[in-house]
Structures are given as structure tokens and as C-alpha cells.
Amino acid sequence: MTGAPPVVAPRWEIGGDFETVTPDLLGHHRLGAQRTPPWVGADDDRRYRYVESGRQALAVVEAALRASGFTRLLVPEYLCDSMVQPFAVAGWQLVPVPVDADLQVVPAGVAAALGPARTTAVLHAAYFGRPTPAALRAQLRVAQDHGAVVVADETHLALAPEHGIADIRMASLRKLLPVADGAYVRLPPELEPPTGVVDVQSGMSAAAPEDNGVTRIRTAAMVAKVGHLGGDGKDRAHLPLFTAAEELVETRTAPRPMSRASRRLLAQLDLATVARRRQDNAAALAGALTGVPGCRVVTPPTAGSVPSHLLLQVEDAPALQRALAATGVFCPRHWPPSELVPQRRPWPTCYLSVPVDQRYEPADMMCVARLIAGALIHPAGGDPR
Ligand SMILES: Cc1ncc(COP(=O)(O)O)c(C=O)c1O
């Protein structure tokens, strides 16, 4: 019996760490493509420092604020611990501010927690790329008028940031873009960190290494993931590499320049196409999930914003996360419970973030929507693809 060749199912996977970027996203030179990154906008780009990670950018902020006498940080009660880690290590008082069911900070909570002028900073993070609601914007302005400094963590928002809200802005770039390392931080002149605390040049500095340990390992992981997606048979060789890169990031807390390799890739990325694909994917997924029983789209797309993920509220997010992972859709839960910020109530388990990034297209999103609907209707059920 000769038999037909075995059918090899195409690997289809959504989410997880970025693999190596595809050529269709490299094209800053294309006519009409955006040359200045959106986070710089009309700003003076010499004011931006580029470091290896979001945590290093926040360490720059921490040092500058501490040198000016700031000791308290108001933070959303629902957060990623890496947002506050440099402040916690330096002994700041972390004051949680309540968030509502949409994970938006409650403006009255900011008002209630303000301390004496020039002691309190407010860490404002527009999660999932959503614009800041008008009432919260107004409250942040009031806080500034009372001598507080507003720090915007634009990690989810870097592709369409809100200029004019914050005194200090920063973002980790590797959450939205396939760079192996990278983050930016922008300080006003009066809050420059003391000389010697932070030795990071802006721009493509001579001090920046071509790569660093993190870049090398994460790039190897990205290449291995391309092999995995192509069915190379080296089952999941990328996963331990991504873990090793992440572990290294955690040890490198002192600010160092972003690698030249990542700076170069950043300059080549077609960020306008990246943004448009995210918008198209989020719109397709939100549309397909509207009305699905047991699922609320918390972050429906809004004009001009660029989503990091589509946030869903379901009854049991861990169960949905497991069911989707079994079908090749890897959705993060933003975030695991905080260990650094005191909590007033149990950590919610109803939020799941669905990837809508530039690797995918609306047809993928329709498939993801069917899988989500199927998993919600038949919690232990099969794959409706
Ligand atoms: C909102 C937000 N800010 C900052 C960070 C820290 O960035 P990094 O992991 O590059 O240190 C993270 C990381 O998950 C984050 O989600």
C-alpha cells in the first residue's frame, strides 16, 4: 500500500511573543509613510532617551523625581507590577487609586489621594491604547495645579499617544513592536536626573552597543519562533529562549542605552501600517464579538486610537484563556495579581486581552471570534474551526 502523504496541518497560532518581523512591515521609506515616530510627533526628538526596557525608563523617572523631593506615587489599583517596581525598590509610598469596571481610574480617587505639593506623582496609564476620558483628563490637570507631577506610561498607547496630558512620558516599545529591546522616556528640563544617576544619551549614541545580552537571546527566540510557526519540528524551542530573555531583563534594572540593532529596526518599521492593521483587526474582532452571550467588549475601538489588545470581560477569564490556548490562540491576562501595591478588594479574574496586532488580518480575527464564541457556549467543547 503506497498511501497518500500525511496531511500536515498548517500551523496557525495567534499571540505570544513577536516573531521576526515580516518584510511587509519594513518600509518607512514608502511614499507617505510616517518618518517621525508618533510618540515624538511635533516634539523635539532630542528630548527622548532610549533605554532597554520600560522598567529602565521608569528608573530614569524615579531618579529624577526623587532628586526633586517626590516620595509618593499614585497608581491605578489594577496594574502590572513592573510599572511600579523601580519606585517600590527605592522606598516610595505607593498609593492605589480605584478603577471602574472598564479599568479606568476613578477621577475622584485621584483627588482624594493628592498630598502636599511637590511630593506626589500620578502614574497615568491609558491601558489598551484607549484615550483618556475627559473627566480624568480634567482631574489630572487639577492635580498638576496642586503641584503633582503626572507621569504617562504610554506602553499601550505609544502608536497614538496623547500629547499635552503629562509632564513626563515613557513607554516600553517591545509590547507593541517586534523590537528585541527598547523604551523611551521624555522628561521636562527642570526634572532632568542628576548627572551620574543616569548615563544615557538620546538618539543613536556611540555608547549604545550593537546588541546586548537581551537582544541576542530575544532575537534568537524570534527566529526560533518563525521556525516553529513554519513547522520545523523543533517543538517550541523558542519558549525557553523568550523566558531567558525575560529573566535577563529583570536583572538589568540600571538604565542602559537601547541597542543599536533595535534602534535601526525601529527606524525601519512602517508604524503607520502597524497602526492601521491594529485598528482594522480590533474593529473586526469587536464587531464579530458584539452580542456574543457572556462576553463584553470592554475596549470598543474609538476613532484615532490604536489598540494594544481588545479587552474582554467574561465570567471566567482563566478558563477561556486555557480553552483558547488549546486551539492556538494565546491571550494574555493583564495582569497577574499585584504583589507590590496593597489591594482593597479581590483581584478580578474576568478580564482577557485578545491580540489584534500587526501580524494578523481581519480574517484571522473572525476565526478568533468564532473560537471565543464556541468556547463560551461550550466551555469544555471542541474546536469550531
Ligand atoms: C503598562 C506597562 N508599563 C511598563 C512595563 C514595563 O516594561 P518592560 O517589561 O519593558 O520593563 C510593562 C510591562 O509589562 C507594562 O505592561
Short mmCIF file of C-alpha atoms and ligand atoms in Angstrom, two decimals:
data_model
loop_
_atom_site.label_atom_id
_atom_site.label_comp_id
_atom_site.label_asym_id
_atom_site.label_seq_id
_atom_site.Cartn_x
_atom_site.Cartn_y
_atom_site.Cartn_z
CA MET A 1 0.00 0.00 0.00
CA THR A 2 1.57 3.25 -1.12
CA GLY A 3 -0.77 5.56 0.82
CA ALA A 4 -1.21 9.30 0.50
CA PRO A 5 1.37 11.59 2.11
CA PRO A 6 0.36 12.58 5.60
CA VAL A 7 -1.60 15.78 5.76
CA VAL A 8 0.40 18.35 7.69
CA ALA A 9 -1.95 20.84 9.23
CA PRO A 10 -0.74 24.41 8.73
CA ARG A 11 0.45 25.91 11.96
CA TRP A 12 -1.89 28.62 12.96
CA GLU A 13 -1.11 30.47 16.08
CA ILE A 14 -2.27 33.82 17.37
CA GLY A 15 -0.48 35.79 20.05
CA GLY A 16 2.55 35.11 22.17
CA ASP A 17 5.85 36.95 21.82
CA PHE A 18 6.66 38.54 18.48
CA GLU A 19 8.50 36.50 15.90
CA THR A 20 10.93 38.17 13.48
CA VAL A 21 9.24 40.95 11.57
CA THR A 22 7.97 40.27 8.06
CA PRO A 23 9.17 42.46 5.13
CA ASP A 24 5.72 43.96 4.59
CA LEU A 25 6.16 45.88 7.85
CA LEU A 26 9.55 47.27 6.92
CA GLY A 27 9.02 50.24 4.71
CA HIS A 28 9.44 53.59 6.37
CA HIS A 29 10.77 54.81 3.04
CA ARG A 30 7.42 54.14 1.33
CA LEU A 31 5.76 57.23 -0.02
CA GLY A 32 3.55 58.76 2.63
CA ALA A 33 4.90 56.59 5.41
CA GLN A 34 5.38 58.30 8.75
CA ARG A 35 9.00 59.27 9.40
CA THR A 36 8.84 60.74 12.88
CA PRO A 37 7.59 58.18 15.39
CA PRO A 38 4.12 59.02 16.68
CA TRP A 39 5.33 59.36 20.27
CA VAL A 40 7.63 62.19 19.20
CA GLY A 41 5.07 63.92 16.98
CA ALA A 42 5.81 67.63 16.66
CA ASP A 43 8.04 67.47 19.73
CA ASP A 44 11.79 67.98 19.88
CA ASP A 45 13.10 64.45 19.38
CA ARG A 46 16.39 65.26 21.14
CA ARG A 47 14.48 65.20 24.41
CA TYR A 48 13.77 61.46 24.09
CA ARG A 49 16.11 59.00 25.73
CA TYR A 50 16.02 55.40 24.57
CA VAL A 51 16.79 52.68 27.11
CA GLU A 52 16.49 48.89 27.10
CA SER A 53 13.19 48.37 28.91
CA GLY A 54 10.15 50.07 30.33
CA ARG A 55 11.47 49.38 33.80
CA GLN A 56 14.71 51.19 32.98
CA ALA A 57 12.70 54.14 31.63
CA LEU A 58 10.74 54.20 34.88
CA ALA A 59 14.01 54.03 36.82
CA VAL A 60 15.07 57.21 35.00
CA VAL A 61 11.76 58.84 36.02
CA GLU A 62 12.14 57.62 39.60
CA ALA A 63 15.65 59.07 39.94
CA ALA A 64 14.61 62.44 38.50
CA LEU A 65 11.55 62.74 40.72
CA ARG A 66 13.32 61.58 43.88
CA ALA A 67 16.07 64.15 43.27
CA SER A 68 13.32 66.82 43.27
CA GLY A 69 11.78 65.65 46.54
CA PHE A 70 8.92 63.44 45.32
CA THR A 71 8.18 60.41 47.51
CA ARG A 72 4.57 59.33 46.82
CA LEU A 73 3.21 57.70 43.68
CA LEU A 74 -0.50 57.40 42.94
CA VAL A 75 -1.06 54.28 40.83
CA PRO A 76 -4.10 52.53 39.36
CA GLU A 77 -5.05 49.75 41.77
CA TYR A 78 -5.15 47.39 38.78
CA LEU A 79 -1.70 47.38 37.25
CA CYS A 80 1.38 45.50 36.15
CA ASP A 81 3.93 45.31 38.94
CA SER A 82 6.73 46.22 36.55
CA MET A 83 5.13 49.69 36.27
CA VAL A 84 5.97 50.40 39.90
CA GLN A 85 8.98 48.19 40.54
CA PRO A 86 11.66 50.94 40.40
CA PHE A 87 9.59 53.07 42.78
CA ALA A 88 8.96 50.20 45.18
CA VAL A 89 12.66 49.33 45.29
CA ALA A 90 13.51 52.98 46.09
CA GLY A 91 11.05 53.04 49.02
CA TRP A 92 8.30 55.24 47.58
CA GLN A 93 4.85 55.23 49.13
CA LEU A 94 2.61 53.55 46.52
CA VAL A 95 -0.99 54.77 46.81
CA PRO A 96 -3.56 52.71 44.89
CA VAL A 97 -6.36 54.64 43.18
CA PRO A 98 -9.63 52.77 42.43
CA VAL A 99 -10.52 51.78 38.87
CA ASP A 100 -14.01 51.17 37.47
CA ALA A 101 -15.33 48.09 35.65
CA ASP A 102 -13.69 49.35 32.44
CA LEU A 103 -10.34 49.51 34.28
CA GLN A 104 -10.35 53.31 34.06
CA VAL A 105 -9.04 55.24 37.05
CA VAL A 106 -11.84 56.93 39.00
CA PRO A 107 -11.09 60.70 38.93
CA ALA A 108 -12.40 61.28 42.47
CA GLY A 109 -9.88 58.70 43.66
CA VAL A 110 -7.03 60.85 42.34
CA ALA A 111 -8.48 63.93 44.04
CA ALA A 112 -8.80 62.10 47.36
CA ALA A 113 -5.21 60.83 47.34
CA LEU A 114 -3.30 64.01 46.49
CA GLY A 115 -0.71 65.01 49.09
CA PRO A 116 1.27 68.20 49.71
CA ALA A 117 2.53 70.00 46.59
CA ARG A 118 5.76 68.69 45.01
CA THR A 119 5.65 65.37 46.89
CA THR A 120 3.19 63.35 44.81
CA ALA A 121 3.43 61.98 41.30
CA VAL A 122 0.47 60.41 39.49
CA LEU A 123 1.24 57.42 37.28
CA HIS A 124 -1.31 57.55 34.50
CA ALA A 125 -1.54 54.61 32.09
CA ALA A 126 -4.05 54.65 29.24
CA TYR A 127 -4.49 50.90 29.14
CA PHE A 128 -5.07 49.07 25.86
CA GLY A 129 -4.49 52.25 23.84
CA ARG A 130 -7.76 53.90 24.86
CA PRO A 131 -7.92 57.68 25.00
CA THR A 132 -8.10 59.17 28.49
CA PRO A 133 -11.71 60.08 29.42
CA ALA A 134 -12.38 63.83 29.66
CA ALA A 135 -13.21 63.70 33.39
CA LEU A 136 -9.92 62.00 34.20
CA ARG A 137 -8.00 64.43 31.99
CA ALA A 138 -9.58 67.31 33.89
CA GLN A 139 -8.67 65.71 37.22
CA LEU A 140 -5.06 65.21 36.14
CA ARG A 141 -4.95 68.91 35.26
CA VAL A 142 -6.28 69.76 38.74
CA ALA A 143 -3.60 67.52 40.26
CA GLN A 144 -0.91 69.38 38.30
CA ASP A 145 -2.33 72.70 39.50
CA HIS A 146 -1.90 71.35 43.06
CA GLY A 147 1.78 70.65 42.48
CA ALA A 148 1.60 66.99 41.47
CA VAL A 149 3.58 65.67 38.52
CA VAL A 150 1.77 63.45 36.01
CA VAL A 151 3.77 60.57 34.54
CA ALA A 152 2.20 58.89 31.50
CA ASP A 153 3.06 55.23 30.95
CA GLU A 154 2.32 55.01 27.21
CA THR A 155 3.32 51.37 26.81
CA HIS A 156 -0.11 50.52 25.34
CA LEU A 157 -0.51 53.89 23.68
CA ALA A 158 2.82 54.59 22.00
CA LEU A 159 1.38 54.37 18.47
CA ALA A 160 -1.12 57.18 19.15
CA PRO A 161 -0.07 58.93 22.34
CA GLU A 162 -1.85 61.83 23.95
CA HIS A 163 0.41 64.84 23.91
CA GLY A 164 -0.24 67.53 26.45
CA ILE A 165 -1.57 65.48 29.37
CA ALA A 166 1.58 64.51 31.22
CA ASP A 167 4.74 66.19 32.47
CA ILE A 168 6.78 63.03 31.91
CA ARG A 169 6.15 60.36 29.28
CA MET A 170 7.57 56.90 28.84
CA ALA A 171 6.75 53.60 27.14
CA SER A 172 8.18 50.14 26.75
CA LEU A 173 8.29 49.64 22.99
CA ARG A 174 8.57 45.88 22.82
CA LYS A 175 4.96 45.31 23.85
CA LEU A 176 3.58 46.80 20.61
CA LEU A 177 6.52 46.37 18.26
CA PRO A 178 8.80 43.43 17.35
CA VAL A 179 11.95 45.04 18.77
CA ALA A 180 14.16 42.90 20.98
CA ASP A 181 14.66 45.71 23.48
CA GLY A 182 13.61 49.30 23.84
CA ALA A 183 11.73 52.01 25.67
CA TYR A 184 11.59 55.78 25.55
CA VAL A 185 11.40 58.38 28.29
CA ARG A 186 10.87 62.11 27.99
CA LEU A 187 11.49 64.44 30.92
CA PRO A 188 10.98 68.19 31.10
CA PRO A 189 14.22 70.19 31.50
CA GLU A 190 13.52 71.01 35.17
CA LEU A 191 13.29 67.33 36.03
CA GLU A 192 16.48 66.04 34.46
CA PRO A 193 18.02 63.32 36.62
CA PRO A 194 21.18 64.38 38.45
CA THR A 195 24.37 63.85 36.48
CA GLY A 196 25.81 60.42 37.04
CA VAL A 197 22.48 58.84 38.10
CA VAL A 198 21.55 58.14 34.53
CA ASP A 199 24.11 57.98 31.83
CA VAL A 200 22.01 57.57 28.74
CA GLN A 201 22.37 59.60 25.59
CA SER A 202 19.43 60.47 23.39
CA GLY A 203 19.47 59.34 19.81
CA MET A 204 21.77 56.71 18.35
CA SER A 205 24.52 57.21 20.84
CA ALA A 206 28.06 55.97 20.42
CA ALA A 207 27.64 54.46 23.88
CA ALA A 208 24.88 52.12 22.69
CA PRO A 209 26.04 48.58 21.98
CA GLU A 210 25.15 46.96 18.66
CA ASP A 211 23.34 44.38 20.72
CA ASN A 212 23.34 43.30 24.33
CA GLY A 213 22.62 40.01 26.03
CA VAL A 214 18.88 40.61 25.85
CA THR A 215 18.89 41.50 22.15
CA ARG A 216 20.88 38.43 21.26
CA ILE A 217 18.71 35.96 23.17
CA ARG A 218 15.39 37.53 22.21
CA THR A 219 16.40 37.71 18.54
CA ALA A 220 17.31 34.01 18.67
CA ALA A 221 13.90 33.36 20.22
CA MET A 222 12.16 35.35 17.46
CA VAL A 223 13.99 33.40 14.77
CA ALA A 224 13.16 30.10 16.51
CA LYS A 225 9.51 31.11 16.62
CA VAL A 226 9.49 31.65 12.86
CA GLY A 227 10.78 28.07 12.55
CA HIS A 228 8.10 26.85 14.94
CA LEU A 229 5.32 28.60 13.01
CA GLY A 230 6.68 27.08 9.82
CA GLY A 231 6.54 23.62 11.38
CA ASP A 232 10.27 22.97 11.77
CA GLY A 233 9.65 20.12 14.18
CA LYS A 234 11.84 21.64 16.91
CA ASP A 235 8.92 21.73 19.18
CA ARG A 236 8.67 25.10 20.90
CA ALA A 237 12.42 25.78 21.05
CA HIS A 238 11.52 29.49 21.16
CA LEU A 239 9.80 29.33 24.53
CA PRO A 240 12.85 28.77 26.80
CA LEU A 241 14.69 31.45 24.83
CA PHE A 242 11.94 34.02 25.41
CA THR A 243 11.94 33.07 29.10
CA ALA A 244 15.72 33.51 29.31
CA ALA A 245 15.49 36.94 27.65
CA GLU A 246 12.78 37.99 30.10
CA GLU A 247 14.78 36.80 33.07
CA LEU A 248 17.73 38.84 31.88
CA VAL A 249 15.55 41.96 31.50
CA GLU A 250 14.51 41.55 35.12
CA THR A 251 18.12 41.68 36.30
CA ARG A 252 19.05 44.76 34.23
CA THR A 253 17.42 47.48 36.27
CA ALA A 254 20.02 50.26 35.85
CA PRO A 255 19.32 52.35 32.73
CA ARG A 256 21.42 51.49 29.67
CA PRO A 257 21.03 52.64 26.07
CA MET A 258 18.70 50.70 23.81
CA SER A 259 20.72 48.52 21.43
CA ARG A 260 21.69 49.91 18.06
CA ALA A 261 20.18 46.85 16.40
CA SER A 262 16.76 47.65 17.86
CA ARG A 263 17.12 51.38 17.10
CA ARG A 264 17.80 50.51 13.49
CA LEU A 265 14.78 48.21 13.28
CA LEU A 266 12.63 50.87 14.91
CA ALA A 267 13.69 53.35 12.23
CA GLN A 268 12.73 50.87 9.50
CA LEU A 269 9.33 49.82 10.82
CA ASP A 270 6.35 51.15 8.93
CA LEU A 271 4.49 52.37 12.00
CA ALA A 272 1.56 53.74 10.02
CA THR A 273 0.83 50.27 8.64
CA VAL A 274 1.33 48.75 12.08
CA ALA A 275 -1.25 51.17 13.49
CA ARG A 276 -3.75 50.65 10.67
CA ARG A 277 -3.62 46.87 10.97
CA ARG A 278 -4.22 47.05 14.69
CA GLN A 279 -7.20 49.32 14.14
CA ASP A 280 -8.65 47.08 11.39
CA ASN A 281 -8.18 43.94 13.47
CA ALA A 282 -9.72 45.43 16.59
CA ALA A 283 -12.71 46.69 14.60
CA ALA A 284 -13.26 43.28 13.00
CA LEU A 285 -12.94 41.41 16.29
CA ALA A 286 -15.09 43.84 18.26
CA GLY A 287 -17.77 43.68 15.55
CA ALA A 288 -17.75 39.88 15.49
CA LEU A 289 -17.96 39.60 19.28
CA THR A 290 -20.70 42.15 19.79
CA GLY A 291 -23.75 40.34 21.08
CA VAL A 292 -21.93 37.09 21.87
CA PRO A 293 -23.52 35.87 25.12
CA GLY A 294 -21.26 36.02 28.17
CA CYS A 295 -18.75 38.37 26.58
CA ARG A 296 -18.46 42.13 26.95
CA VAL A 297 -16.07 44.07 24.75
CA VAL A 298 -14.56 46.49 27.28
CA THR A 299 -12.49 48.47 24.78
CA PRO A 300 -14.52 49.01 21.60
CA PRO A 301 -12.36 50.86 19.05
CA THR A 302 -12.51 54.64 19.06
CA ALA A 303 -11.57 56.94 16.19
CA GLY A 304 -7.88 57.78 16.10
CA SER A 305 -6.79 55.41 18.83
CA VAL A 306 -4.54 52.41 18.19
CA PRO A 307 -5.32 49.39 20.35
CA SER A 308 -2.76 47.20 22.10
CA HIS A 309 -5.31 44.39 22.51
CA LEU A 310 -9.07 44.00 22.58
CA LEU A 311 -10.05 43.65 26.23
CA LEU A 312 -12.92 41.29 27.01
CA GLN A 313 -14.86 40.79 30.20
CA VAL A 314 -16.11 37.24 30.70
CA GLU A 315 -17.18 35.27 33.74
CA ASP A 316 -14.08 33.10 34.00
CA ALA A 317 -11.10 34.51 32.09
CA PRO A 318 -8.60 31.81 33.16
CA ALA A 319 -10.93 29.11 31.79
CA LEU A 320 -11.40 30.95 28.49
CA GLN A 321 -7.66 31.57 28.30
CA ARG A 322 -6.98 27.83 28.68
CA ALA A 323 -9.64 26.86 26.13
CA LEU A 324 -8.24 29.31 23.57
CA ALA A 325 -4.65 28.25 24.19
CA ALA A 326 -5.68 24.69 23.36
CA THR A 327 -6.71 25.94 19.91
CA GLY A 328 -3.55 28.00 19.32
CA VAL A 329 -4.84 31.40 20.44
CA PHE A 330 -2.68 32.80 23.24
CA CYS A 331 -4.33 35.64 25.14
CA PRO A 332 -2.54 37.38 27.98
CA ARG A 333 -4.30 38.29 31.16
CA HIS A 334 -3.36 41.83 32.05
CA TRP A 335 -2.15 41.20 34.72
CA PRO A 336 -1.37 38.69 37.42
CA PRO A 337 -2.29 39.97 40.90
CA SER A 338 -0.06 42.75 42.17
CA GLU A 339 2.41 41.91 44.91
CA LEU A 340 3.75 45.44 45.26
CA VAL A 341 0.58 47.52 45.65
CA PRO A 342 -1.81 46.96 48.58
CA GLN A 343 -5.23 45.84 47.36
CA ARG A 344 -8.61 46.83 48.80
CA ARG A 345 -10.56 44.04 47.11
CA PRO A 346 -10.02 40.68 45.42
CA TRP A 347 -8.10 40.84 42.15
CA PRO A 348 -10.53 40.48 39.23
CA THR A 349 -10.45 37.28 37.19
CA CYS A 350 -12.83 38.40 34.46
CA TYR A 351 -10.51 40.21 32.01
CA LEU A 352 -8.83 38.68 29.00
CA SER A 353 -6.79 40.57 26.39
CA VAL A 354 -7.05 39.30 22.83
CA PRO A 355 -4.16 40.05 20.44
CA VAL A 356 -5.09 42.29 17.48
CA ASP A 357 -1.58 43.11 16.38
CA GLN A 358 0.03 43.75 13.02
CA ARG A 359 0.88 40.08 12.40
CA TYR A 360 -2.76 39.34 11.72
CA GLU A 361 -5.58 40.41 9.49
CA PRO A 362 -9.33 40.67 9.92
CA ALA A 363 -9.85 37.12 8.56
CA ASP A 364 -7.75 35.80 11.47
CA MET A 365 -9.87 37.86 13.85
CA MET A 366 -13.08 36.31 12.51
CA CYS A 367 -11.60 32.92 13.26
CA VAL A 368 -10.59 34.03 16.75
CA ALA A 369 -14.10 35.38 17.33
CA ARG A 370 -15.62 32.01 16.36
CA LEU A 371 -13.27 30.23 18.73
CA ILE A 372 -14.16 32.60 21.57
CA ALA A 373 -17.89 32.26 20.94
CA GLY A 374 -17.54 28.48 20.72
CA ALA A 375 -15.53 28.27 23.95
CA LEU A 376 -18.10 30.42 25.77
CA ILE A 377 -21.08 28.46 24.52
CA HIS A 378 -19.47 25.04 25.09
CA PRO A 379 -16.96 25.69 27.89
CA ALA A 380 -15.33 22.24 27.62
CA GLY A 381 -16.20 21.86 23.97
CA GLY A 382 -14.26 21.26 20.82
CA ASP A 383 -12.70 23.42 18.17
CA PRO A 384 -15.36 25.03 15.95
CA ARG A 385 -12.87 25.96 13.22
C1 LIG B 1 1.96 49.15 31.12
C2 LIG B 1 3.37 48.69 31.32
N1 LIG B 1 4.32 49.57 31.66
C3 LIG B 1 5.62 49.22 31.81
C4 LIG B 1 6.02 47.91 31.65
C5 LIG B 1 7.48 47.55 31.85
O1 LIG B 1 8.10 47.35 30.61
P1 LIG B 1 9.34 46.35 30.45
O2 LIG B 1 8.81 44.96 30.56
O3 LIG B 1 9.90 46.67 29.10
O4 LIG B 1 10.29 46.65 31.55
C6 LIG B 1 5.07 46.95 31.30
C7 LIG B 1 5.49 45.56 31.14
O5 LIG B 1 4.72 44.65 31.05
C8 LIG B 1 3.72 47.35 31.13
O6 LIG B 1 2.78 46.46 30.78
#
